[in-house]
Amino acid sequence: MSEGPKKTKYSATRRLLLKSKLLKKAASMLVAEIEQKKQERERVVKDCFPPLNLPGLSVQELQDLCKELHRKIDVVDEVRYDTEVKVVKNETEVQSLKEKIFGLKGTKRPNLKKVKKTTDDMLGACSDPSKLMKPDFKAKLKTVKKEDEKKEEVTDWRKNVEAMSGMDGRKKMFNAGQ
């Protein structure tokens, strides 16, 4: 039986070395990405908001500049609010979908451990007659005899009343109870 080309296995030290190199590379890439984002943010701020040249402006021009800046701030706040509302709406939708998925899946079954059985155990289980027979649980139970309840004969109720009337009937009832 040919199993195909064998994969080479790395030693523990080689794997540790490769892992450390990967982590160093990932850290350097992360630092570069953060630096790139910072530069992009600064470029966007410079493009959108050129530096203010305040010296030499009159009071009226400064007031107009302030009003313009306030209008821009209002626009940015409206956009920010709209995006926040969209984000909250999407998050609630995602949460409800997650709950639906969980409801459809049900509870998660735990992973069962694999039990290693040798061939002797498996063959022994098949050939051993004591393991093939199912246990008879009823054989071990005690037998209980049921006492038949005393059935009273159905008689005419008038005779019973006449027999129990008076002191003699009460004495019979008292003696029967003991």
PDB file of C-alpha atoms in Angstrom:
ATOM      1  CA  MET A   1       0.000   0.000   0.000  1.00  0.00           C
ATOM      2  CA  SER A   2       1.457   3.290  -0.997  1.00  0.00           C
ATOM      3  CA  GLU A   3       0.480   6.199   1.175  1.00  0.00           C
ATOM      4  CA  GLY A   4       1.715   8.805  -1.259  1.00  0.00           C
ATOM      5  CA  PRO A   5       4.476  11.298  -0.657  1.00  0.00           C
ATOM      6  CA  LYS A   6       5.274  11.736   3.002  1.00  0.00           C
ATOM      7  CA  LYS A   7       5.077  15.171   4.512  1.00  0.00           C
ATOM      8  CA  THR A   8       8.182  16.386   6.230  1.00  0.00           C
ATOM      9  CA  LYS A   9       7.832  17.005   9.914  1.00  0.00           C
ATOM     10  CA  TYR A  10       9.538  19.931  11.535  1.00  0.00           C
ATOM     11  CA  SER A  11      11.336  19.587  14.829  1.00  0.00           C
ATOM     12  CA  ALA A  12      10.115  21.516  17.843  1.00  0.00           C
ATOM     13  CA  THR A  13      12.998  23.999  17.681  1.00  0.00           C
ATOM     14  CA  ARG A  14      12.383  24.614  13.967  1.00  0.00           C
ATOM     15  CA  ARG A  15       8.646  25.191  14.595  1.00  0.00           C
ATOM     16  CA  LEU A  16       9.460  27.580  17.456  1.00  0.00           C
ATOM     17  CA  LEU A  17      11.890  29.494  15.231  1.00  0.00           C
ATOM     18  CA  LEU A  18       9.316  29.748  12.424  1.00  0.00           C
ATOM     19  CA  LYS A  19       6.640  30.837  14.871  1.00  0.00           C
ATOM     20  CA  SER A  20       8.831  33.562  16.345  1.00  0.00           C
ATOM     21  CA  LYS A  21       9.737  34.823  12.841  1.00  0.00           C
ATOM     22  CA  LEU A  22       6.067  34.911  11.854  1.00  0.00           C
ATOM     23  CA  LEU A  23       5.186  36.853  14.999  1.00  0.00           C
ATOM     24  CA  LYS A  24       8.004  39.372  14.382  1.00  0.00           C
ATOM     25  CA  LYS A  25       6.869  39.845  10.781  1.00  0.00           C
ATOM     26  CA  ALA A  26       3.250  40.294  11.867  1.00  0.00           C
ATOM     27  CA  ALA A  27       4.272  42.852  14.506  1.00  0.00           C
ATOM     28  CA  SER A  28       6.303  44.849  11.979  1.00  0.00           C
ATOM     29  CA  MET A  29       3.414  44.740   9.485  1.00  0.00           C
ATOM     30  CA  LEU A  30       1.022  45.928  12.206  1.00  0.00           C
ATOM     31  CA  VAL A  31       3.297  48.856  13.083  1.00  0.00           C
ATOM     32  CA  ALA A  32       3.587  49.786   9.394  1.00  0.00           C
ATOM     33  CA  GLU A  33      -0.199  49.606   8.979  1.00  0.00           C
ATOM     34  CA  ILE A  34      -0.771  51.863  12.005  1.00  0.00           C
ATOM     35  CA  GLU A  35       1.757  54.375  10.658  1.00  0.00           C
ATOM     36  CA  GLN A  36       0.096  54.309   7.233  1.00  0.00           C
ATOM     37  CA  LYS A  37      -3.348  54.936   8.781  1.00  0.00           C
ATOM     38  CA  LYS A  38      -1.948  57.840  10.785  1.00  0.00           C
ATOM     39  CA  GLN A  39      -0.450  59.424   7.650  1.00  0.00           C
ATOM     40  CA  GLU A  40      -3.698  58.888   5.728  1.00  0.00           C
ATOM     41  CA  ARG A  41      -5.682  60.585   8.502  1.00  0.00           C
ATOM     42  CA  GLU A  42      -3.333  63.585   8.519  1.00  0.00           C
ATOM     43  CA  ARG A  43      -3.566  63.859   4.725  1.00  0.00           C
ATOM     44  CA  VAL A  44      -7.381  63.797   4.797  1.00  0.00           C
ATOM     45  CA  VAL A  45      -7.475  66.443   7.543  1.00  0.00           C
ATOM     46  CA  LYS A  46      -5.144  68.698   5.566  1.00  0.00           C
ATOM     47  CA  ASP A  47      -7.226  68.270   2.399  1.00  0.00           C
ATOM     48  CA  CYS A  48     -10.588  68.871   4.083  1.00  0.00           C
ATOM     49  CA  PHE A  49      -9.484  71.596   6.474  1.00  0.00           C
ATOM     50  CA  PRO A  50      -6.726  73.833   5.192  1.00  0.00           C
ATOM     51  CA  PRO A  51      -4.771  75.701   7.879  1.00  0.00           C
ATOM     52  CA  LEU A  52      -6.390  78.927   9.043  1.00  0.00           C
ATOM     53  CA  ASN A  53      -4.720  82.198   8.177  1.00  0.00           C
ATOM     54  CA  LEU A  54      -6.111  84.384  10.983  1.00  0.00           C
ATOM     55  CA  PRO A  55      -3.767  87.373  11.052  1.00  0.00           C
ATOM     56  CA  GLY A  56      -5.028  90.259   8.974  1.00  0.00           C
ATOM     57  CA  LEU A  57      -8.728  89.232   9.053  1.00  0.00           C
ATOM     58  CA  SER A  58     -11.333  91.744  10.155  1.00  0.00           C
ATOM     59  CA  VAL A  59     -13.927  91.051  12.834  1.00  0.00           C
ATOM     60  CA  GLN A  60     -16.648  90.471  10.220  1.00  0.00           C
ATOM     61  CA  GLU A  61     -14.461  87.986   8.303  1.00  0.00           C
ATOM     62  CA  LEU A  62     -13.674  86.121  11.558  1.00  0.00           C
ATOM     63  CA  GLN A  63     -17.394  85.900  12.364  1.00  0.00           C
ATOM     64  CA  ASP A  64     -18.130  84.565   8.866  1.00  0.00           C
ATOM     65  CA  LEU A  65     -15.326  82.016   9.275  1.00  0.00           C
ATOM     66  CA  CYS A  66     -16.772  80.908  12.637  1.00  0.00           C
ATOM     67  CA  LYS A  67     -20.249  80.552  11.116  1.00  0.00           C
ATOM     68  CA  GLU A  68     -18.822  78.486   8.241  1.00  0.00           C
ATOM     69  CA  LEU A  69     -16.961  76.251  10.692  1.00  0.00           C
ATOM     70  CA  HIS A  70     -20.148  75.789  12.742  1.00  0.00           C
ATOM     71  CA  ARG A  71     -22.060  74.765   9.603  1.00  0.00           C
ATOM     72  CA  LYS A  72     -19.365  72.211   8.764  1.00  0.00           C
ATOM     73  CA  ILE A  73     -19.458  70.870  12.342  1.00  0.00           C
ATOM     74  CA  ASP A  74     -23.257  70.496  12.123  1.00  0.00           C
ATOM     75  CA  VAL A  75     -22.967  68.570   8.847  1.00  0.00           C
ATOM     76  CA  VAL A  76     -20.319  66.280  10.322  1.00  0.00           C
ATOM     77  CA  ASP A  77     -22.444  65.705  13.450  1.00  0.00           C
ATOM     78  CA  GLU A  78     -25.473  64.786  11.310  1.00  0.00           C
ATOM     79  CA  VAL A  79     -23.421  62.298   9.307  1.00  0.00           C
ATOM     80  CA  ARG A  80     -21.938  60.854  12.501  1.00  0.00           C
ATOM     81  CA  TYR A  81     -25.388  60.493  14.080  1.00  0.00           C
ATOM     82  CA  ASP A  82     -26.778  58.801  10.957  1.00  0.00           C
ATOM     83  CA  THR A  83     -23.916  56.323  10.868  1.00  0.00           C
ATOM     84  CA  GLU A  84     -24.313  55.588  14.593  1.00  0.00           C
ATOM     85  CA  VAL A  85     -28.014  54.861  14.071  1.00  0.00           C
ATOM     86  CA  LYS A  86     -27.202  52.547  11.161  1.00  0.00           C
ATOM     87  CA  VAL A  87     -24.563  50.750  13.224  1.00  0.00           C
ATOM     88  CA  VAL A  88     -26.940  50.240  16.164  1.00  0.00           C
ATOM     89  CA  LYS A  89     -29.662  48.993  13.805  1.00  0.00           C
ATOM     90  CA  ASN A  90     -27.252  46.545  12.160  1.00  0.00           C
ATOM     91  CA  GLU A  91     -25.971  45.330  15.543  1.00  0.00           C
ATOM     92  CA  THR A  92     -29.502  44.623  16.792  1.00  0.00           C
ATOM     93  CA  GLU A  93     -30.285  42.810  13.536  1.00  0.00           C
ATOM     94  CA  VAL A  94     -27.128  40.722  13.833  1.00  0.00           C
ATOM     95  CA  GLN A  95     -27.970  39.899  17.462  1.00  0.00           C
ATOM     96  CA  SER A  96     -31.506  38.812  16.567  1.00  0.00           C
ATOM     97  CA  LEU A  97     -30.183  36.647  13.725  1.00  0.00           C
ATOM     98  CA  LYS A  98     -27.663  35.062  16.086  1.00  0.00           C
ATOM     99  CA  GLU A  99     -30.489  34.255  18.516  1.00  0.00           C
ATOM    100  CA  LYS A 100     -32.529  32.714  15.689  1.00  0.00           C
ATOM    101  CA  ILE A 101     -29.564  30.599  14.612  1.00  0.00           C
ATOM    102  CA  PHE A 102     -28.992  29.455  18.187  1.00  0.00           C
ATOM    103  CA  GLY A 103     -32.678  28.603  18.469  1.00  0.00           C
ATOM    104  CA  LEU A 104     -32.527  26.533  15.296  1.00  0.00           C
ATOM    105  CA  LYS A 105     -29.330  24.749  16.285  1.00  0.00           C
ATOM    106  CA  GLY A 106     -30.409  23.949  19.806  1.00  0.00           C
ATOM    107  CA  THR A 107     -27.923  23.165  22.491  1.00  0.00           C
ATOM    108  CA  LYS A 108     -24.432  22.228  21.526  1.00  0.00           C
ATOM    109  CA  ARG A 109     -23.464  18.617  22.047  1.00  0.00           C
ATOM    110  CA  PRO A 110     -20.204  18.091  23.904  1.00  0.00           C
ATOM    111  CA  ASN A 111     -17.401  16.323  22.107  1.00  0.00           C
ATOM    112  CA  LEU A 112     -17.203  12.719  23.187  1.00  0.00           C
ATOM    113  CA  LYS A 113     -13.911  11.137  24.047  1.00  0.00           C
ATOM    114  CA  LYS A 114     -12.712   8.356  21.788  1.00  0.00           C
ATOM    115  CA  VAL A 115     -12.268   5.050  23.560  1.00  0.00           C
ATOM    116  CA  LYS A 116      -9.487   2.879  22.267  1.00  0.00           C
ATOM    117  CA  LYS A 117     -10.456  -0.762  22.031  1.00  0.00           C
ATOM    118  CA  THR A 118      -8.077  -3.454  21.042  1.00  0.00           C
ATOM    119  CA  THR A 119      -9.018  -6.191  18.614  1.00  0.00           C
ATOM    120  CA  ASP A 120      -8.981  -8.708  21.471  1.00  0.00           C
ATOM    121  CA  ASP A 121     -11.619  -6.697  23.332  1.00  0.00           C
ATOM    122  CA  MET A 122     -13.810  -6.468  20.252  1.00  0.00           C
ATOM    123  CA  LEU A 123     -13.454 -10.169  19.397  1.00  0.00           C
ATOM    124  CA  GLY A 124     -13.960 -11.160  23.017  1.00  0.00           C
ATOM    125  CA  ALA A 125     -17.163  -9.152  23.191  1.00  0.00           C
ATOM    126  CA  CYS A 126     -18.489 -10.944  20.106  1.00  0.00           C
ATOM    127  CA  SER A 127     -17.511 -14.465  21.158  1.00  0.00           C
ATOM    128  CA  ASP A 128     -18.131 -14.318  24.905  1.00  0.00           C
ATOM    129  CA  PRO A 129     -21.592 -15.815  25.524  1.00  0.00           C
ATOM    130  CA  SER A 130     -22.008 -14.014  28.852  1.00  0.00           C
ATOM    131  CA  LYS A 131     -21.688 -10.651  27.104  1.00  0.00           C
ATOM    132  CA  LEU A 132     -24.027 -11.684  24.320  1.00  0.00           C
ATOM    133  CA  MET A 133     -26.869 -12.555  26.695  1.00  0.00           C
ATOM    134  CA  LYS A 134     -28.911  -9.652  27.852  1.00  0.00           C
ATOM    135  CA  PRO A 135     -29.278  -9.380  31.597  1.00  0.00           C
ATOM    136  CA  ASP A 136     -32.633 -10.477  32.929  1.00  0.00           C
ATOM    137  CA  PHE A 137     -33.585  -7.866  35.466  1.00  0.00           C
ATOM    138  CA  LYS A 138     -36.941  -9.482  36.273  1.00  0.00           C
ATOM    139  CA  ALA A 139     -35.255 -12.630  37.566  1.00  0.00           C
ATOM    140  CA  LYS A 140     -33.676 -10.736  40.443  1.00  0.00           C
ATOM    141  CA  LEU A 141     -36.922  -9.187  41.608  1.00  0.00           C
ATOM    142  CA  LYS A 142     -38.812 -10.603  44.563  1.00  0.00           C
ATOM    143  CA  THR A 143     -42.208 -12.071  43.918  1.00  0.00           C
ATOM    144  CA  VAL A 144     -44.982 -10.537  45.932  1.00  0.00           C
ATOM    145  CA  LYS A 145     -48.183 -12.438  46.530  1.00  0.00           C
ATOM    146  CA  LYS A 146     -51.266 -10.355  46.256  1.00  0.00           C
ATOM    147  CA  GLU A 147     -53.826 -10.976  48.913  1.00  0.00           C
ATOM    148  CA  ASP A 148     -57.270 -11.137  47.519  1.00  0.00           C
ATOM    149  CA  GLU A 149     -59.439  -8.552  49.136  1.00  0.00           C
ATOM    150  CA  LYS A 150     -62.355  -9.910  50.990  1.00  0.00           C
ATOM    151  CA  LYS A 151     -65.333  -9.441  48.830  1.00  0.00           C
ATOM    152  CA  GLU A 152     -68.439  -8.730  50.722  1.00  0.00           C
ATOM    153  CA  GLU A 153     -71.484 -10.340  49.362  1.00  0.00           C
ATOM    154  CA  VAL A 154     -73.987  -7.954  48.061  1.00  0.00           C
ATOM    155  CA  THR A 155     -77.037  -8.446  50.137  1.00  0.00           C
ATOM    156  CA  ASP A 156     -80.175  -6.625  50.705  1.00  0.00           C
ATOM    157  CA  TRP A 157     -79.354  -3.421  52.523  1.00  0.00           C
ATOM    158  CA  ARG A 158     -82.524  -3.614  54.603  1.00  0.00           C
ATOM    159  CA  LYS A 159     -81.352  -6.799  56.304  1.00  0.00           C
ATOM    160  CA  ASN A 160     -77.977  -5.194  57.067  1.00  0.00           C
ATOM    161  CA  VAL A 161     -79.629  -2.169  58.632  1.00  0.00           C
ATOM    162  CA  GLU A 162     -81.898  -4.325  60.768  1.00  0.00           C
ATOM    163  CA  ALA A 163     -78.920  -6.419  61.924  1.00  0.00           C
ATOM    164  CA  MET A 164     -76.873  -3.370  62.898  1.00  0.00           C
ATOM    165  CA  SER A 165     -79.654  -1.537  64.660  1.00  0.00           C
ATOM    166  CA  GLY A 166     -79.678  -1.338  68.413  1.00  0.00           C
ATOM    167  CA  MET A 167     -76.898  -2.030  70.875  1.00  0.00           C
ATOM    168  CA  ASP A 168     -76.170  -5.448  69.429  1.00  0.00           C
ATOM    169  CA  GLY A 169     -75.289  -3.932  66.037  1.00  0.00           C
ATOM    170  CA  ARG A 170     -72.966  -1.390  67.572  1.00  0.00           C
ATOM    171  CA  LYS A 171     -71.252  -4.120  69.546  1.00  0.00           C
ATOM    172  CA  LYS A 172     -70.741  -6.109  66.335  1.00  0.00           C
ATOM    173  CA  MET A 173     -69.220  -3.074  64.630  1.00  0.00           C
ATOM    174  CA  PHE A 174     -66.907  -2.478  67.592  1.00  0.00           C
ATOM    175  CA  ASN A 175     -65.745  -6.090  67.646  1.00  0.00           C
ATOM    176  CA  ALA A 176     -65.279  -6.166  63.858  1.00  0.00           C
ATOM    177  CA  GLY A 177     -62.975  -3.124  64.033  1.00  0.00           C
ATOM    178  CA  GLN A 178     -60.619  -4.839  66.462  1.00  0.00           C
TER     179      GLN A 178
END
